[in-house]
């Protein structure tokens, strides 16, 4: 009997699950805290909690992770050099690279060379920066019509250095030179990061005697072979939310549904229709960078189970900063409960998101930025044990502003411990995985400043969290409705409510606690499937083989529209004598490429179906082959389990 292992390395937890391939039954699962900056410990801890009897019969290991997303968001990727060939618009738009070179060359919209590629300056630039970067990205003007200059530049670089080189045309066939250059640059920055992550996974599973095919979930909900993931790590951004969507669909048995994934850092809403995830038409936006990566369409709220709860003037707020919950900190730091009981709280007039009662700070040790004298003074007294704000100011003998704490947190020098929605659920008895006493003490402290009892504020906070879930859900479902009107309707200001036609599936560790509260706000078929807490790891296993290819057919000359046709695709620019030849090449080549891709994912030929869409431009009265034909060939393969 064969089994498959799913791994999801999320922002808070690393989830693992073992599934029996024939029946799809979950035979073992586990969760462990994700460890930063090295994910290996969290992965090892999570797998260590599985039933070992199944490990030697694992045939497939599939992985999803937020690593690529977090790397871009936190700007911790490796330095790369970007070579822009031809015109690329305004330089003021900026690119995610400090080493940028503008080279002469490029093509026009028909794939004809506008200017010869000037290689000598490129060679000098590569020599100058090769010791300062870890990879190169290349983006040439209209490379989607003719990638020749990108390919020649890559070949030149590879004669000088042994480093990854990424070409824009390999990642996207969409128009948009700027976005394609950004995509290529981010991809180059992520290659060393994902390479290290994948090598870590391989090392651990091989150490355990697992000799299995290794796959990775992409951000469009499809799986890819590990070699492809190494070449195109940018396509793994949002693979965590994609895994939750696929997992929710599989666990609930609904091929069409909306998913609410409650994680530690955020709540994500996405949808799937007839087994195919809904994608963002314009490409994913990561850390403010607009890319040409086909990613799932998602509504994200910075309110998760570990979002910090804070009070000011008696009012309660949730997030957006992610903290270590009090109940978790009590398990991590011996003696923390005693410190929590005896801590001196800050003055009320100082209260803001950072300066709060039952709030502590601990040195993180992974910061990579330079320190000011004031920042170093704080870190000199801050140790590896949690310390309150009053302790910090006493030991430094100085006032510490909230802005100063903000800077140290954003630079990743310190982490924050405090009261969170996870603690709320522990107080109410809904979720008791960690230390209930610590959560209860924190609620008592917060209640004194919020002018209420601890159970009243916890019920209020739970309802507030559920309201946010409902708000995100309706904003996702009704994108053209004013968000202010949505909130007013949800809070009862109108004699109406919202009804969802699609079922709503909940995924995430604590979601069972919110089913009833969410149902009071929105009229929907709310589904809490079995194994919802490890839904992401299950989704990592059940991603289909989905790949889209695009071909554009045009006559070489509009003055002779019946002969000589051009085909533009990921293969570059190709010429054919007749329209039929060009059309047949596009269909046959597309299917062959898709067959090979599915094969690398472990999907058999008889498990693949094709969906071909055509969009033709035929002017009125035109009696020739189409002036333009856009072909989208999508291959859909069943799960490789």
Coordinates of C-alpha atoms in Angstrom, one line a residue:
X1 CA 0.0 0.0 0.0
X2 CA 1.3 3.4 -1.0
X3 CA 1.0 6.7 0.9
X4 CA 1.7 10.4 0.2
X5 CA 3.1 13.1 2.5
X6 CA 1.9 16.7 2.4
X7 CA 3.9 19.5 4.0
X8 CA 2.7 23.1 4.4
X9 CA 5.3 25.4 6.0
X10 CA 3.1 28.4 7.0
X11 CA 3.8 31.6 8.8
X12 CA 2.8 30.2 12.2
X13 CA 2.5 26.4 11.9
X14 CA 4.1 23.7 9.8
X15 CA 1.4 21.2 9.0
X16 CA 2.1 17.6 7.8
X17 CA -0.3 14.9 6.8
X18 CA -0.1 11.3 5.4
X19 CA -2.8 10.1 3.1
X20 CA -3.4 6.5 1.8
X21 CA -3.3 6.9 -1.9
X22 CA -6.1 4.6 -3.0
X23 CA -8.8 5.6 -0.5
X24 CA -7.6 9.2 0.2
X25 CA -8.0 8.5 3.9
X26 CA -5.9 10.6 6.3
X27 CA -3.9 8.1 8.4
X28 CA -1.7 10.5 10.4
X29 CA -1.3 14.3 10.8
X30 CA 0.6 16.7 13.0
X31 CA 1.2 20.4 13.6
X32 CA 4.3 22.2 14.9
X33 CA 5.3 25.8 15.3
X34 CA 7.2 27.1 12.2
X35 CA 10.8 28.1 13.2
X36 CA 12.5 31.2 11.9
X37 CA 14.8 32.0 10.2
X38 CA 15.6 28.3 9.7
X39 CA 12.5 26.3 8.8
X40 CA 14.3 22.9 9.3
X41 CA 13.5 22.6 13.0
X42 CA 9.8 23.2 12.5
X43 CA 9.7 20.7 9.6
X44 CA 11.5 18.1 11.7
X45 CA 9.3 18.7 14.7
X46 CA 6.2 18.3 12.6
X47 CA 7.2 15.1 10.9
X48 CA 8.5 13.7 14.2
X49 CA 4.9 13.7 15.4
X50 CA 3.7 11.4 12.6
X51 CA 3.1 7.7 12.8
X52 CA 6.4 6.3 11.6
X53 CA 5.0 3.0 10.3
X54 CA 3.9 4.7 7.1
X55 CA 7.0 6.6 6.2
X56 CA 8.8 3.9 4.3
X57 CA 5.9 3.5 1.9
X58 CA 5.6 7.2 1.0
X59 CA 5.5 7.5 -2.8
X60 CA 4.9 11.2 -3.2
X61 CA 5.9 14.3 -1.1
X62 CA 4.2 17.6 -2.0
X63 CA 5.0 20.9 -0.4
X64 CA 3.4 24.3 -0.1
X65 CA 4.9 27.3 1.8
X66 CA 4.7 31.0 2.4
X67 CA 8.5 31.2 2.3
X68 CA 8.6 32.9 -1.1
X69 CA 5.8 35.4 -0.2
X70 CA 7.4 36.3 3.2
X71 CA 10.9 36.7 1.5
X72 CA 9.5 39.3 -0.8
X73 CA 7.3 41.0 1.8
X74 CA 10.3 41.2 4.3
X75 CA 12.8 42.2 1.5
X76 CA 15.2 39.4 2.6
X77 CA 15.9 37.9 -0.8
X78 CA 19.3 37.6 -2.2
X79 CA 20.9 40.5 -4.2
X80 CA 20.6 40.2 -8.0
X81 CA 21.5 42.2 -11.1
X82 CA 18.9 43.3 -13.6
X83 CA 19.8 43.8 -17.3
X84 CA 17.1 45.8 -19.2
X85 CA 17.4 45.6 -23.0
X86 CA 15.7 48.3 -25.1
X87 CA 13.1 50.8 -24.0
X88 CA 11.5 50.1 -20.7
X89 CA 9.5 53.3 -20.0
X90 CA 10.0 55.5 -16.9
X91 CA 12.9 54.5 -14.7
X92 CA 11.2 56.2 -11.8
X93 CA 8.9 53.2 -11.4
X94 CA 11.8 51.4 -9.8
X95 CA 12.8 47.7 -9.7
X96 CA 13.6 45.3 -6.8
X97 CA 17.3 45.4 -7.6
X98 CA 20.2 47.8 -6.7
X99 CA 22.3 46.7 -9.7
X100 CA 20.5 47.7 -12.9
X101 CA 22.0 48.1 -16.4
X102 CA 20.3 49.5 -19.5
X103 CA 21.6 47.9 -22.7
X104 CA 21.0 48.7 -26.3
X105 CA 18.8 46.3 -28.2
X106 CA 15.2 45.0 -28.2
X107 CA 12.5 44.1 -30.7
X108 CA 9.2 45.6 -31.9
X109 CA 5.7 44.1 -31.6
X110 CA 6.2 42.0 -34.7
X111 CA 9.4 40.5 -33.2
X112 CA 11.7 42.4 -35.6
X113 CA 15.0 43.7 -34.2
X114 CA 14.8 47.4 -33.5
X115 CA 18.5 47.8 -32.5
X116 CA 21.4 45.4 -32.5
X117 CA 22.3 44.0 -29.1
X118 CA 25.4 45.7 -27.7
X119 CA 27.2 43.0 -25.8
X120 CA 30.4 44.7 -24.8
X121 CA 28.9 47.0 -22.1
X122 CA 26.8 44.0 -20.8
X123 CA 30.0 42.0 -20.4
X124 CA 31.7 44.8 -18.5
X125 CA 28.6 45.2 -16.2
X126 CA 28.6 41.5 -15.4
X127 CA 32.3 41.6 -14.6
X128 CA 31.8 44.6 -12.3
X129 CA 28.9 43.1 -10.3
X130 CA 29.5 39.4 -10.3
X131 CA 31.0 39.4 -6.8
X132 CA 28.0 41.5 -5.4
X133 CA 25.1 39.4 -6.6
X134 CA 23.8 35.8 -6.4
X135 CA 21.8 35.8 -9.7
X136 CA 21.0 37.7 -12.9
X137 CA 17.7 38.8 -14.4
X138 CA 17.2 39.8 -18.0
X139 CA 14.2 41.6 -19.5
X140 CA 14.2 42.7 -23.2
X141 CA 11.7 44.9 -24.9
X142 CA 9.1 42.8 -26.6
X143 CA 10.9 39.5 -25.7
X144 CA 7.5 37.8 -25.8
X145 CA 7.6 38.4 -29.6
X146 CA 11.2 37.5 -29.9
X147 CA 13.4 36.4 -27.0
X148 CA 16.6 36.3 -29.0
X149 CA 18.4 39.1 -27.1
X150 CA 17.5 37.7 -23.8
X151 CA 18.8 34.3 -24.8
X152 CA 22.1 35.8 -26.2
X153 CA 22.6 37.8 -23.0
X154 CA 22.0 34.7 -20.9
X155 CA 24.6 32.7 -22.9
X156 CA 27.1 35.6 -22.5
X157 CA 26.6 35.7 -18.7
X158 CA 27.0 32.0 -18.4
X159 CA 30.4 32.2 -20.1
X160 CA 31.5 34.6 -17.3
X161 CA 29.9 33.3 -14.1
X162 CA 28.2 30.1 -12.8
X163 CA 25.1 31.7 -11.4
X164 CA 21.3 31.4 -12.0
X165 CA 20.2 33.6 -15.0
X166 CA 16.4 34.3 -15.4
X167 CA 14.9 35.5 -18.6
X168 CA 11.6 37.4 -18.6
X169 CA 10.1 35.5 -21.6
X170 CA 10.4 32.2 -19.6
X171 CA 8.0 33.5 -16.9
X172 CA 5.3 35.3 -18.8
X173 CA 3.9 35.7 -22.3
X174 CA 1.8 38.7 -21.2
X175 CA 2.3 42.3 -22.4
X176 CA 3.8 44.6 -19.8
X177 CA 7.6 45.1 -20.0
X178 CA 7.8 46.6 -16.6
X179 CA 5.9 43.9 -14.8
X180 CA 7.8 41.2 -16.7
X181 CA 11.1 42.8 -15.6
X182 CA 9.9 42.9 -12.0
X183 CA 8.8 39.2 -12.2
X184 CA 12.2 38.1 -13.6
X185 CA 14.0 40.1 -10.8
X186 CA 11.9 38.7 -8.0
X187 CA 12.3 35.2 -9.4
X188 CA 16.1 35.6 -9.5
X189 CA 16.1 36.8 -5.9
X190 CA 14.1 33.8 -4.8
X191 CA 16.1 31.0 -6.5
X192 CA 18.7 30.7 -3.7
X193 CA 16.0 30.9 -1.0
X194 CA 13.8 28.2 -2.5
X195 CA 16.8 26.1 -3.4
X196 CA 17.9 26.0 0.3
X197 CA 14.4 25.3 1.4
X198 CA 14.0 22.4 -1.1
X199 CA 17.4 21.0 -0.2
X200 CA 16.3 21.1 3.5
X201 CA 13.2 19.1 2.7
X202 CA 15.0 16.6 0.6
X203 CA 17.7 16.1 3.3
X204 CA 15.1 15.5 6.0
X205 CA 13.0 13.0 4.0
X206 CA 16.0 11.1 2.7
X207 CA 17.4 10.9 6.2
X208 CA 14.1 9.2 7.2
X209 CA 14.5 6.6 4.4
X210 CA 11.8 8.2 2.2
X211 CA 12.6 7.8 -1.5
X212 CA 9.6 9.6 -3.0
X213 CA 8.8 11.9 -6.0
X214 CA 8.9 15.5 -4.7
X215 CA 6.4 18.0 -6.0
X216 CA 5.6 21.6 -5.1
X217 CA 2.3 23.5 -5.2
X218 CA 2.2 26.7 -7.3
X219 CA 0.2 29.8 -6.6
X220 CA -2.4 28.9 -9.2
X221 CA -3.3 25.7 -7.3
X222 CA -1.4 23.4 -9.7
X223 CA 1.5 21.1 -8.8
X224 CA 4.9 21.2 -10.5
X225 CA 8.0 19.0 -10.4
X226 CA 10.7 20.1 -8.1
X227 CA 13.1 21.0 -11.0
X228 CA 10.5 23.5 -12.4
X229 CA 10.0 25.0 -8.9
X230 CA 13.7 25.6 -8.6
X231 CA 13.7 27.4 -12.0
X232 CA 10.5 29.4 -11.3
X233 CA 10.2 30.0 -7.5
X234 CA 8.2 33.2 -8.1
X235 CA 5.3 30.8 -9.1
X236 CA 5.3 29.5 -5.5
X237 CA 4.2 32.8 -4.0
X238 CA 0.8 32.3 -2.4
X239 CA 1.2 28.6 -2.6
X240 CA 0.1 28.4 1.0
X241 CA -3.3 30.1 0.3
X242 CA -3.6 28.0 -2.8
X243 CA -3.1 24.9 -0.7
X244 CA -5.9 25.9 1.6
X245 CA -8.2 26.3 -1.3
X246 CA -7.4 23.0 -2.9
X247 CA -7.5 21.3 0.6
X248 CA -10.9 22.9 1.4
X249 CA -12.4 21.7 -1.9
X250 CA -11.1 18.1 -1.5
X251 CA -12.1 17.8 2.2
X252 CA -15.6 19.2 1.7
X253 CA -16.2 17.3 -1.6
X254 CA -17.3 20.6 -3.2
X255 CA -15.7 21.4 -6.6
X256 CA -17.2 24.9 -6.4
X257 CA -16.9 26.8 -3.1
X258 CA -15.4 29.8 -1.4
X259 CA -12.8 29.2 1.3
X260 CA -11.9 31.1 4.4
X261 CA -8.5 30.2 5.6
X262 CA -7.7 31.5 9.2
X263 CA -4.0 31.5 9.8
X264 CA -1.8 33.0 12.5
X265 CA -1.0 36.1 10.5
X266 CA -3.9 36.7 8.2
X267 CA -7.4 35.5 7.0
X268 CA -7.5 34.7 3.3
X269 CA -10.6 34.3 1.1
X270 CA -10.4 32.5 -2.3
X271 CA -12.7 30.5 -4.5
X272 CA -12.7 27.5 -6.8
X273 CA -15.1 26.8 -9.7
X274 CA -15.6 23.3 -11.1
X275 CA -12.3 22.2 -9.6
X276 CA -10.3 25.1 -11.1
X277 CA -9.1 27.9 -8.8
X278 CA -10.2 31.4 -9.7
X279 CA -7.1 33.4 -10.8
X280 CA -6.2 37.0 -10.7
X281 CA -6.5 38.3 -14.3
X282 CA -3.8 40.9 -14.0
X283 CA -1.2 38.9 -12.1
X284 CA -0.4 38.6 -8.4
X285 CA 0.8 41.6 -6.4
X286 CA 3.5 40.7 -3.9
X287 CA 4.9 43.2 -1.4
X288 CA 3.7 46.0 -3.5
X289 CA 5.4 44.7 -6.7
X290 CA 3.0 44.0 -9.5
X291 CA 4.0 40.8 -11.3
X292 CA 2.9 38.7 -14.3
X293 CA 2.5 35.6 -12.2
X294 CA -0.8 33.8 -12.5
X295 CA -1.9 33.5 -8.9
X296 CA -5.2 32.7 -7.2
X297 CA -7.5 35.7 -6.7
X298 CA -7.5 36.3 -3.0
X299 CA -8.9 38.8 -0.4
X300 CA -6.5 39.0 2.5
X301 CA -7.1 40.6 5.9
X302 CA -4.2 41.3 8.3
X303 CA -6.2 39.7 11.1
X304 CA -5.2 36.2 12.2
X305 CA -5.1 34.0 15.2
X306 CA -1.9 35.6 16.4
X307 CA -2.8 39.3 15.6
X308 CA -2.1 41.5 18.6
X309 CA -5.1 42.7 20.6
X310 CA -4.7 46.2 22.1
X311 CA -6.8 48.7 24.0
X312 CA -6.9 52.5 24.1
X313 CA -9.5 54.6 26.0
X314 CA -11.5 51.5 26.7
X315 CA -11.8 50.5 23.0
X316 CA -10.5 47.2 21.8
X317 CA -8.6 46.7 18.5
X318 CA -7.2 43.6 16.7
X319 CA -4.0 43.7 14.7
X320 CA -2.5 44.1 12.3
X321 CA 0.8 43.2 14.0
X322 CA 1.4 39.5 14.5
X323 CA 2.6 38.5 18.1
X324 CA 3.5 35.4 20.0
X325 CA 0.3 34.6 21.9
X326 CA 0.6 34.6 25.7
X327 CA -0.5 30.9 25.8
X328 CA 2.3 29.9 23.5
X329 CA 4.9 32.1 25.2
X330 CA 4.2 30.2 28.5
X331 CA 5.2 27.0 26.8
X332 CA 8.3 28.6 25.2
X333 CA 9.7 30.4 28.3
X334 CA 9.9 28.8 31.7
X335 CA 8.8 31.2 34.4
X336 CA 6.8 33.4 32.0
X337 CA 3.5 33.0 34.0
X338 CA 5.2 34.3 37.1
X339 CA 6.5 37.3 35.1
X340 CA 3.1 37.8 33.6
X341 CA 1.4 37.9 37.0
X342 CA 3.9 40.4 38.5
X343 CA 4.6 42.6 35.5
X344 CA 4.2 46.4 35.9
X345 CA 1.9 47.9 33.3
X346 CA 2.6 51.1 31.3
X347 CA 0.8 54.3 32.0
X348 CA -2.6 54.6 30.3
X349 CA -1.7 57.7 28.3
X350 CA 1.1 55.8 26.6
X351 CA -1.1 53.1 25.2
X352 CA -0.9 52.4 21.5
X353 CA -0.4 49.3 19.4
X354 CA 3.1 48.6 20.8
X355 CA 2.8 49.9 24.4
X356 CA 0.2 47.8 26.1
X357 CA -0.6 45.9 29.3
X358 CA 0.4 42.2 29.2
X359 CA 2.8 43.0 26.4
X360 CA 6.5 41.7 26.4
X361 CA 9.5 41.9 24.1
X362 CA 12.2 39.4 23.4
X363 CA 15.4 39.5 21.3
X364 CA 15.0 37.9 18.0
X365 CA 18.6 37.7 16.9
X366 CA 17.9 37.5 13.1
X367 CA 17.9 41.2 12.2
X368 CA 20.0 42.2 9.2
X369 CA 20.0 46.0 9.3
X370 CA 22.3 48.5 10.8
X371 CA 21.5 49.8 14.3
X372 CA 21.4 53.3 15.7
X373 CA 22.9 54.1 19.1
X374 CA 19.4 54.3 20.6
X375 CA 18.4 50.9 19.1
X376 CA 21.6 49.3 20.3
X377 CA 21.0 50.6 23.8
X378 CA 17.7 48.7 23.9
X379 CA 19.1 45.5 22.5
X380 CA 22.0 45.6 25.0
X381 CA 19.6 45.2 27.9
X382 CA 17.1 42.9 26.1
X383 CA 17.9 39.3 26.5
X384 CA 16.5 36.0 25.4
X385 CA 13.8 36.1 28.1
X386 CA 10.6 38.2 27.7
X387 CA 10.8 41.8 29.2
X388 CA 8.0 44.3 29.7
X389 CA 8.0 47.9 28.5
X390 CA 8.4 49.1 32.1
X391 CA 11.5 46.8 32.6
X392 CA 13.0 48.1 29.3
X393 CA 12.6 51.8 30.2
X394 CA 13.9 51.1 33.7
X395 CA 17.1 49.2 32.6
X396 CA 17.9 51.7 29.7
X397 CA 17.0 54.6 32.0
X398 CA 15.4 56.4 29.1
X399 CA 12.0 56.9 27.4
X400 CA 11.4 54.4 24.6
X401 CA 9.0 55.6 22.0
X402 CA 6.5 53.4 20.2
X403 CA 8.2 54.5 17.0
X404 CA 11.5 53.1 18.2
X405 CA 9.9 49.8 19.0
X406 CA 8.3 49.8 15.5
X407 CA 11.7 50.2 13.9
X408 CA 13.2 47.3 15.9
X409 CA 10.3 45.1 15.1
X410 CA 10.3 45.9 11.4
X411 CA 14.1 45.2 11.3
X412 CA 13.4 41.8 12.9
X413 CA 15.6 42.4 16.0
X414 CA 12.8 41.9 18.5
X415 CA 9.7 39.9 18.7
X416 CA 6.5 40.8 20.6
X417 CA 4.5 38.7 23.0
X418 CA 0.9 39.7 23.9
X419 CA -2.8 38.9 24.1
X420 CA -4.2 37.5 20.8
X421 CA -7.4 35.9 19.4
X422 CA -5.7 32.5 20.1
X423 CA -5.6 33.5 23.8
X424 CA -9.3 34.6 23.5
X425 CA -10.3 31.1 22.4
X426 CA -8.3 29.5 25.2
X427 CA -10.1 31.7 27.8
X428 CA -13.5 30.7 26.4
X429 CA -12.6 27.0 26.3
X430 CA -12.9 26.8 22.5
X431 CA -9.3 25.9 21.8
X432 CA -6.9 24.6 24.4
X433 CA -3.7 23.5 22.6
X434 CA -1.4 25.8 24.7
X435 CA -1.3 27.2 28.2
X436 CA -4.8 28.3 29.3
X437 CA -3.6 29.9 32.6
X438 CA -1.4 32.4 30.7
X439 CA -4.3 33.4 28.4
X440 CA -6.6 33.8 31.4
X441 CA -4.1 36.1 33.3
X442 CA -3.7 38.2 30.1
X443 CA -7.5 38.5 29.8
X444 CA -7.8 39.6 33.4
X445 CA -5.1 42.3 32.9
X446 CA -6.7 43.6 29.7
X447 CA -10.2 43.6 31.2
X448 CA -9.1 46.1 33.9
X449 CA -8.1 48.6 31.2
X450 CA -11.1 47.9 28.9
X451 CA -13.6 48.4 31.7
X452 CA -15.2 45.0 31.5
X453 CA -14.9 41.4 32.7
X454 CA -12.5 39.0 31.0
X455 CA -15.3 36.8 29.6
X456 CA -17.2 39.8 28.3
X457 CA -14.2 41.2 26.4
X458 CA -13.3 37.7 25.1
X459 CA -16.9 37.2 23.8
X460 CA -16.7 40.7 22.2
X461 CA -13.4 40.0 20.6
X462 CA -14.6 36.6 19.2
X463 CA -17.6 38.4 17.7
X464 CA -15.3 41.1 16.3
X465 CA -13.1 38.5 14.7
X466 CA -16.1 36.7 13.1
X467 CA -17.4 40.0 11.8
X468 CA -14.1 40.6 10.1
X469 CA -14.3 37.1 8.5
X470 CA -17.8 37.9 7.2
X471 CA -16.7 41.3 6.0
X472 CA -13.8 39.8 4.0
X473 CA -16.1 37.2 2.6
X474 CA -18.6 39.6 1.3
X475 CA -16.0 42.0 0.0
X476 CA -14.5 39.1 -2.0
X477 CA -17.9 38.0 -3.3
X478 CA -19.1 41.5 -4.2
X479 CA -16.1 43.5 -5.3
X480 CA -18.1 46.3 -6.8
X481 CA -20.1 47.1 -3.7
X482 CA -18.8 49.9 -1.4
X483 CA -17.0 48.4 1.5
X484 CA -18.6 50.9 3.9
X485 CA -22.1 49.7 2.9
X486 CA -21.1 46.1 3.3
X487 CA -20.0 46.7 6.9
X488 CA -23.1 48.8 7.7
X489 CA -25.3 45.9 6.4
X490 CA -23.3 43.3 8.4
X491 CA -23.6 45.2 11.6
X492 CA -27.4 45.4 11.3
X493 CA -27.9 49.0 10.1
X494 CA -30.2 47.8 7.3
X495 CA -33.2 45.3 7.5
X496 CA -31.3 42.9 5.2
X497 CA -28.4 40.5 5.2
X498 CA -26.1 38.8 2.7
X499 CA -26.8 35.3 1.3
X500 CA -24.0 33.2 -0.3
X501 CA -24.9 31.0 -3.2
X502 CA -21.7 29.1 -3.1
X503 CA -20.9 27.0 0.0
X504 CA -18.3 28.5 2.4
X505 CA -15.6 26.1 3.6
X506 CA -13.5 26.9 6.7
X507 CA -9.9 25.9 7.0
X508 CA -7.3 26.5 9.8
X509 CA -6.5 25.4 13.3
X510 CA -9.2 27.4 15.3
X511 CA -11.9 27.8 12.7
X512 CA -14.4 25.4 14.4
X513 CA -14.8 28.1 17.1
X514 CA -16.2 30.6 14.5
X515 CA -18.8 28.5 12.7
X516 CA -21.7 29.5 14.8
X517 CA -20.7 33.2 15.1
X518 CA -20.2 33.5 11.3
X519 CA -23.5 31.8 10.7
X520 CA -25.3 34.6 12.7
X521 CA -23.9 37.3 10.4
X522 CA -24.1 35.8 6.9
X523 CA -26.7 33.4 5.4
X524 CA -24.5 30.7 4.0
X525 CA -23.9 26.9 3.8
X526 CA -20.9 26.9 6.1
X527 CA -18.9 23.7 6.0
X528 CA -16.3 22.6 8.6
X529 CA -14.7 19.5 7.1
X530 CA -12.8 16.8 9.0
X531 CA -9.1 17.6 9.3
X532 CA -9.7 21.3 8.6
X533 CA -6.8 22.2 10.9
X534 CA -4.3 20.6 8.5
X535 CA -6.2 21.5 5.3
X536 CA -3.2 23.3 3.8
X537 CA -1.0 20.1 4.0
X538 CA -3.8 18.1 2.4
X539 CA -4.2 20.8 -0.3
X540 CA -0.5 20.5 -1.1
X541 CA -1.1 16.9 -2.1
X542 CA -4.3 17.4 -4.2
X543 CA -3.3 20.2 -6.5
X544 CA -4.0 19.2 -10.1
X545 CA -1.6 19.5 -13.0
X546 CA -2.9 22.7 -14.5
X547 CA -0.8 24.6 -17.0
X548 CA -1.8 27.3 -19.5
X549 CA 0.0 28.1 -22.8
X550 CA -0.7 31.0 -25.1
X551 CA -0.1 31.3 -28.8
X552 CA -0.6 34.3 -31.0
X553 CA -1.0 33.9 -34.8
X554 CA -0.7 36.9 -37.2
X555 CA -0.1 37.3 -40.9
X556 CA 3.5 38.5 -41.5
X557 CA 2.1 41.3 -43.7
X558 CA -1.4 42.7 -43.9
X559 CA -0.8 43.5 -47.6
X560 CA -0.5 39.8 -48.2
X561 CA -2.8 38.3 -45.6
X562 CA -3.2 34.9 -47.2
X563 CA 0.5 33.7 -47.0
X564 CA 3.3 33.8 -44.5
X565 CA 2.2 33.7 -40.9
X566 CA 3.9 34.3 -37.6
X567 CA 3.4 32.4 -34.3
X568 CA 4.5 34.0 -31.1
X569 CA 4.7 31.8 -28.0
X570 CA 7.0 30.6 -25.2
X571 CA 9.1 29.1 -27.9
X572 CA 9.8 32.4 -29.5
X573 CA 8.9 33.7 -33.0
X574 CA 8.3 31.1 -35.7
X575 CA 7.2 31.5 -39.4
X576 CA 4.8 29.3 -41.5
X577 CA 3.6 29.5 -45.1
X578 CA -0.1 29.0 -44.4
X579 CA -2.5 29.8 -41.6
X580 CA -3.4 26.1 -41.3
X581 CA 0.3 25.2 -40.7
X582 CA 0.6 27.9 -38.1
X583 CA -2.6 26.9 -36.3
X584 CA -1.8 23.1 -36.4
X585 CA 1.7 23.8 -35.0
X586 CA 0.3 25.8 -32.1
X587 CA -2.2 23.1 -31.1
X588 CA 0.3 20.2 -31.5
X589 CA 3.2 22.0 -29.8
X590 CA 0.9 23.1 -27.0
X591 CA -0.3 19.6 -26.3
X592 CA 3.2 18.1 -26.5
X593 CA 4.6 20.7 -24.1
X594 CA 1.7 20.1 -21.7
X595 CA 2.1 16.3 -21.9
X596 CA 5.8 16.6 -20.9
X597 CA 4.9 19.0 -18.1
X598 CA 2.3 16.6 -16.7
X599 CA 4.7 13.7 -17.0
X600 CA 7.2 15.6 -14.8
X601 CA 4.4 15.9 -12.2
X602 CA 3.8 12.2 -12.3
X603 CA 0.5 12.5 -14.2
X604 CA -0.3 9.9 -16.9
X605 CA -1.4 10.7 -20.4
X606 CA -4.8 9.2 -20.0
X607 CA -5.4 11.5 -16.9
X608 CA -5.0 14.7 -18.9
X609 CA -7.8 16.7 -20.6
X610 CA -7.4 19.8 -22.7
X611 CA -9.4 23.1 -22.9
X612 CA -8.7 25.2 -25.9
X613 CA -10.0 28.7 -26.2
X614 CA -9.8 30.8 -29.4
X615 CA -10.2 34.5 -29.8
X616 CA -10.1 35.7 -33.4
X617 CA -10.0 39.2 -34.9
X618 CA -11.9 39.2 -38.2
X619 CA -12.8 42.7 -39.4
X620 CA -16.2 43.1 -41.2
X621 CA -15.9 42.2 -44.8
X622 CA -12.5 40.5 -44.3
X623 CA -12.2 37.4 -46.6
X624 CA -8.9 36.2 -45.5
X625 CA -7.6 34.1 -42.6
X626 CA -8.1 35.9 -39.2
X627 CA -6.1 39.1 -38.8
X628 CA -5.1 37.7 -35.4
X629 CA -5.8 34.5 -33.5
X630 CA -5.1 34.1 -29.8
X631 CA -5.0 30.5 -28.6
X632 CA -5.1 29.5 -24.9
X633 CA -4.4 25.8 -24.4
X634 CA -5.0 24.6 -20.9
X635 CA -4.1 21.1 -19.8
X636 CA -5.8 19.7 -16.7
X637 CA -4.4 16.6 -15.1
X638 CA -5.9 14.7 -12.2
X639 CA -4.0 14.7 -8.9
X640 CA -0.7 12.7 -9.2
X641 CA -1.6 10.5 -6.2

